[in-house]
Structures are given as C-alpha cells and as structure tokens.
Short mmCIF file of C-alpha atoms in Angstrom, two decimals:
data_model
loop_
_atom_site.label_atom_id
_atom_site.label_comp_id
_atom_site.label_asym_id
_atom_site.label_seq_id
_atom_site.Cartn_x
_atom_site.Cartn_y
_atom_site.Cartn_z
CA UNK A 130 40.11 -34.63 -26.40
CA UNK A 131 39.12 -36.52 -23.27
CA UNK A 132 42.41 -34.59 -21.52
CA UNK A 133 41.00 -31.50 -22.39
CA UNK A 134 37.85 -32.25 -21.67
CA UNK A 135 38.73 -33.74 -17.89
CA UNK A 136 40.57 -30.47 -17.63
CA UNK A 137 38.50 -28.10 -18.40
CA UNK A 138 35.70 -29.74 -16.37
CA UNK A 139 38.35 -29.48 -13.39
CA UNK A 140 38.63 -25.72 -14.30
CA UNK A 141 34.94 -25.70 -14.11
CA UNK A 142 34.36 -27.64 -10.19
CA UNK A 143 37.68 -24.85 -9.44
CA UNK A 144 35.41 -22.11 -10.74
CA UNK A 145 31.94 -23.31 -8.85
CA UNK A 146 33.88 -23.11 -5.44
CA UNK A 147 35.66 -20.21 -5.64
CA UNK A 148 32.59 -18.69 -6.15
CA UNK A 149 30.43 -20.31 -3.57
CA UNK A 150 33.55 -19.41 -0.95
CA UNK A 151 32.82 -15.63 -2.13
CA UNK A 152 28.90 -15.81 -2.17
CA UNK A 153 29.19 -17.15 1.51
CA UNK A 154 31.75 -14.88 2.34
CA UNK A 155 29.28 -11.91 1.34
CA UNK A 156 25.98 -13.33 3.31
CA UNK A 157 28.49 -13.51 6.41
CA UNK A 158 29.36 -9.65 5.66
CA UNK A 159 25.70 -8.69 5.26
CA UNK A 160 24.92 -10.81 8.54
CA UNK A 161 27.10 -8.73 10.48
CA UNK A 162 26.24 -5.44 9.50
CA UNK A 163 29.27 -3.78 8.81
CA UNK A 164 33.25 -4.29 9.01
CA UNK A 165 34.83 -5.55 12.88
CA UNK A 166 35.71 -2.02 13.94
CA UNK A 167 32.29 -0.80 13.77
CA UNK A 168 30.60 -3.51 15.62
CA UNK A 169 33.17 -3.03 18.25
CA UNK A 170 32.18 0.48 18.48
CA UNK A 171 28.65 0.64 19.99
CA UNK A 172 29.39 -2.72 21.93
CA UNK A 173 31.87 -0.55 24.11
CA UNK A 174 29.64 2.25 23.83
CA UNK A 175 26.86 0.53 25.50
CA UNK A 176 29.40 -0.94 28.24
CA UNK A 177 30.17 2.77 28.90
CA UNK A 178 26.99 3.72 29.22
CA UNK A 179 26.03 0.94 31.99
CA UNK A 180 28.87 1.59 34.23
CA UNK A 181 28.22 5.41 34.18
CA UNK A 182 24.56 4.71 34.87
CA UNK A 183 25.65 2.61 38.16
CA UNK A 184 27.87 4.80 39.59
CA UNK A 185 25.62 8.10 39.33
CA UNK A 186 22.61 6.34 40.93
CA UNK A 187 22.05 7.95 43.94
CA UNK A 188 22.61 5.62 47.07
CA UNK A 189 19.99 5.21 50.09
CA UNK A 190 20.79 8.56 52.54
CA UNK A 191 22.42 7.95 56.19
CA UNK A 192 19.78 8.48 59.53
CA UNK A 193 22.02 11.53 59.79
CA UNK A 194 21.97 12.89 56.83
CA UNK A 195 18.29 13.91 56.98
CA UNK A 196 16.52 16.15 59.24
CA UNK A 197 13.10 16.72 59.73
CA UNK A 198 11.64 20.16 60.23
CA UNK A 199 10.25 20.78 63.36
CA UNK A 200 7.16 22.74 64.70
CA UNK A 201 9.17 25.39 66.62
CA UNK A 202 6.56 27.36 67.98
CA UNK A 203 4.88 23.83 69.84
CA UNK A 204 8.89 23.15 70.89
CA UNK A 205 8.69 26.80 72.81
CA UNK A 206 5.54 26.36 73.74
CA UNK A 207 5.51 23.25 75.52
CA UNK A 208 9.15 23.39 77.22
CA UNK A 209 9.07 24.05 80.75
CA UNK A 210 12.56 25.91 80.54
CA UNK A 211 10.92 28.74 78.42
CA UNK A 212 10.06 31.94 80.66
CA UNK A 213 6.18 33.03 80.81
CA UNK A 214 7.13 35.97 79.13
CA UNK A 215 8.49 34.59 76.20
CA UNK A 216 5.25 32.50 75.44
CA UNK A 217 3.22 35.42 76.22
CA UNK A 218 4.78 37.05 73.32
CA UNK A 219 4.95 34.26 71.30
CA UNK A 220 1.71 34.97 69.08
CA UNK A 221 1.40 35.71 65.20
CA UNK A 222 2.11 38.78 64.12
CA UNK A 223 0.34 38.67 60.70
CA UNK A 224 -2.49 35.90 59.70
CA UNK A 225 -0.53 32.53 61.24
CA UNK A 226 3.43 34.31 60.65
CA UNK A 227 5.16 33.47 64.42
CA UNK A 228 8.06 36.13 64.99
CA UNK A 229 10.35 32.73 65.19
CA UNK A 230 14.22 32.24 63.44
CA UNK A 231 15.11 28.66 62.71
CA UNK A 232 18.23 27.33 62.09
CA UNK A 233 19.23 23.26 61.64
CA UNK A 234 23.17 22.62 62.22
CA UNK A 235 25.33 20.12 64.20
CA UNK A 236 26.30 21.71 67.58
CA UNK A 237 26.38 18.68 69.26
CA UNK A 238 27.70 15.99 67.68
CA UNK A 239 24.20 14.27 67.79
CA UNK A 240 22.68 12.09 64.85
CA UNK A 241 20.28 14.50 63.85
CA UNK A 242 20.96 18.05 63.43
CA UNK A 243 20.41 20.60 66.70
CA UNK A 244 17.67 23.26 65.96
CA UNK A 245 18.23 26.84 67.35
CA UNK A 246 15.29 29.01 67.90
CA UNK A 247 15.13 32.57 67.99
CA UNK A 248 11.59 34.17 69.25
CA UNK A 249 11.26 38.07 68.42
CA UNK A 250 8.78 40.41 68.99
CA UNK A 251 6.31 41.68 66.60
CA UNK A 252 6.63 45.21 66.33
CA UNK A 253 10.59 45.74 65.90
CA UNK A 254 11.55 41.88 66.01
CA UNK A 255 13.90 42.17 69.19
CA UNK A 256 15.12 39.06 70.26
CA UNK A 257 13.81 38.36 73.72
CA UNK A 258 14.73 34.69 73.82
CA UNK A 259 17.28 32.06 71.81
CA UNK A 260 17.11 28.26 72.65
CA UNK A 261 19.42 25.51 71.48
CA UNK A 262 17.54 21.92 71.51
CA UNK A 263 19.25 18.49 71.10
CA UNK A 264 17.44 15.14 69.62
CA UNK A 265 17.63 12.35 72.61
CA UNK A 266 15.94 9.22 72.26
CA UNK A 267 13.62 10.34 69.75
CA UNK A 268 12.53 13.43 71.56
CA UNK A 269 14.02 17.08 71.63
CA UNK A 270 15.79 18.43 74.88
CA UNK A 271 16.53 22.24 75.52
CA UNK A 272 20.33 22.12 76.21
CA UNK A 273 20.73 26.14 76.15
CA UNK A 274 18.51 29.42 76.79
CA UNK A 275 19.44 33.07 76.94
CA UNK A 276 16.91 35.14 77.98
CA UNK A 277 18.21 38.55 78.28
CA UNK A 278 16.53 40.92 75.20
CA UNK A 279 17.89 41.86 72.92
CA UNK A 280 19.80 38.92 72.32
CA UNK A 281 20.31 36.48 69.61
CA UNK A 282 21.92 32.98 68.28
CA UNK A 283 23.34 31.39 65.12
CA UNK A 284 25.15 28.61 63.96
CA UNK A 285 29.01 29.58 62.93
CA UNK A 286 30.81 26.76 61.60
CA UNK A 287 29.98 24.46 64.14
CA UNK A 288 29.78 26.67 67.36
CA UNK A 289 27.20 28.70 69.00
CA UNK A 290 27.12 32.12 68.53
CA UNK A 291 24.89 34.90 70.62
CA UNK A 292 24.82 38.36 70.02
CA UNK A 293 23.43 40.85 72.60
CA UNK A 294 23.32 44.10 71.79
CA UNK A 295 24.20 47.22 74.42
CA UNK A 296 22.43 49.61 74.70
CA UNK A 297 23.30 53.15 76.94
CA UNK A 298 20.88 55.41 78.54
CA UNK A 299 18.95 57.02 75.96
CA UNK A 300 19.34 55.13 73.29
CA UNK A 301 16.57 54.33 70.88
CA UNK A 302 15.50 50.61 70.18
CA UNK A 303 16.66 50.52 66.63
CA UNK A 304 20.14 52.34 67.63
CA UNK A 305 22.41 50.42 70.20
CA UNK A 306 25.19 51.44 70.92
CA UNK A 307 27.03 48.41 70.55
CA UNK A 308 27.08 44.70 70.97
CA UNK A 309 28.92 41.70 73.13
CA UNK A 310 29.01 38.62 70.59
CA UNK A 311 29.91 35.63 72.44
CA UNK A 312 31.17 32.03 71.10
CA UNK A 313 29.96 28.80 72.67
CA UNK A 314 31.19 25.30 72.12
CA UNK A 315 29.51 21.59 73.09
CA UNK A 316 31.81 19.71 75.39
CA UNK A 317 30.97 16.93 78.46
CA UNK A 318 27.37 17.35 77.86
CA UNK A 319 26.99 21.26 77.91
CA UNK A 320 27.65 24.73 76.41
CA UNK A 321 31.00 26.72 77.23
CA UNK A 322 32.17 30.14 76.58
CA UNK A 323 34.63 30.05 74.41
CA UNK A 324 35.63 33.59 74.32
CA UNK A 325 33.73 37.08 73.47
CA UNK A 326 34.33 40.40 71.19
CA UNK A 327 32.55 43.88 72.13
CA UNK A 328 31.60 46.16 69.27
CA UNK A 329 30.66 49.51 69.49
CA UNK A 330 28.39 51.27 67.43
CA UNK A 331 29.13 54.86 65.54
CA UNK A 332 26.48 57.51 66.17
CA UNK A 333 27.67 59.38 63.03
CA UNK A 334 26.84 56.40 60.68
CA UNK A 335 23.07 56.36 59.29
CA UNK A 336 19.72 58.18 59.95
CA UNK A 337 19.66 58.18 64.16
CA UNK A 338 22.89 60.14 64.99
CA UNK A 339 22.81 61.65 68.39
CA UNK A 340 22.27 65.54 67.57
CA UNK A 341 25.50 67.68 69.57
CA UNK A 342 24.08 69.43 72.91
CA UNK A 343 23.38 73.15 72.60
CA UNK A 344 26.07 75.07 73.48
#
C-alpha cells in the first residue's frame, strides 16, 4: 500500500506539471496575439511602409529649378534698348490686358531660365518687337531685339526661333504672303544665326484669295 500510494502521488506531481507547462504555454499564445507568421506579417508591412514614405518625400528644389515670373511690361518699359515706338504701343488693350507673349526657357545656359517677350499690337496683334533677356547678378539684361514688324520669337528646344512674315505689294495684314523663320543659338556671350527656311504662302487656301484680273 505505501508503494502504491508513493506512486500514485508521483503520478499526481507528473500530472500538476504537465498541466501548468500547458496553462503557461496558452497565456504565452494569448500574449502574442496570434501564431509567428502573422506577427511577422504587419512587422514587415510597417517596414515597407516607412521606406516608401522616405523615398517619395519630395526633396528641397535646386536655385535653378525655379523661376520667378516677371513683370514683362516694366522689363520693356524700363530697358533703354527698346525703340520709342514699341513703348508707345505698349498700352492695354482691354481693362489692364498688355498685348505681351511670355515665354520662360533656357537659351543661355544661365541659372535661371531666359524670358522672351513678344509685344503686339492691339487691333490685329502684329508683332512689332521680340526681346530675349538673361538673369545677371540678380538683375535682367536684354541680350537680343528684333524690331522689324511683323516679327516674332519662341523657344524651340533650346534655340531661338523668329519668324517674320513677308509680305508683297498689296497684300492685306492678315494675308502674307509668306514667311523667313530663322534659328538662333547662344554661344561666346551672344546670339548666332544658325540657319533660315522661307515659306510661302498659297493664295488659294482660305477666305482672302487674290481674285484673277479681268481679262
């Protein structure tokens, strides 16, 4: 009897810690909140996330790679180079509208981007003067003027373009009869000529053909 009885309370200590070693085994489980794979899963998640976040936040912009607009009208206005003429004409058309063209672009190679000015007139907006001015030192320089109506510049893919349209005798002011477009490029400080195409015009496209003379 006292065998049986030292076994069986052996059986019963055996008993008492397996089940302890399964109770704690269960708290741990709970503590966790779910199996190894899962709390993996939104660990890596969140890892994802903050590396993502970093490399689409949007770094601090160059000097060049801003521009601020300029008040082209006071940039004609107050540059010596301009004709009298031009300014004369340079007034609003409707309420405070200027008959100005702006255009931003790098012509020059300079840290901020070249502004080329086109001033029209009111009525049929002609082109009567195109300017090209560079930022120095804070300030902006006229580095190119055409003055020679109609007439008129744009930026192509880094160059300088002018168009001046041709017009013969008796030709209306809406209908040349063609048109020199000439290509400029920056080198050693100035504007070149690059080279030039001539276009003519057909009379027998639109509303302003020439009539035939009488026979």
């Amino acid at each position: 009897m006292r065998g049986l009885t030292g076994r069986g309370t052996l059986q019963a200590a055996f008993t008492a810690v397996v089940v302890l070693a399964a109770l704690a085994l269960f708290v741990s489980a709970c503590a966790t909140g779910g199996t190894g794979a899962r709390d993996e899963g939104p660990a890596h998640e969140g890892a994802s996330d903050s590396v993502a976040g970093a490399a689409v936040a949007p770094s601090s912009p160059s000097p060049s790679s801003t521009n601020a607009r300029v008040d082209a009208v006071k940039l004609v206005e107050d540059d010596p180079e301009v004709a009298t003429e031009v300014k004369r004409e340079l007034k609003p058309c409707v309420a405070d509208e200027y008959p100005v063209d702006v255009s931003y672009g790098d012509l020059t190679g300079g840290r901020a981007d070249d502004v080329v000015v086109n001033v029209l007139t009111c009525g049929d907006a002609v082109g009567i003067g195109s300017y090209v001015y560079r930022e120095v030192s804070g300030r902006y320089e006229n580095v190119f003027k055409v003055e020679e109506p109609p007439v008129y510049a744009e930026i192509d893919r880094g160059d300088l373009v002018v168009t001046k349209q041709v017009y013969e005798k008796g030709d209306p002011v809406s209908s040349p009869s063609g048109e020199n477009v000439i290509t400029y490029r920056w080198g050693s400080g100035r504007f070149t000529e690059e080279f030039r195409t001539h276009n003519d015009y057909s009379n027998a496209v639109g509303g302003d053909a020439t009539p035939a003379p009488a026979p």
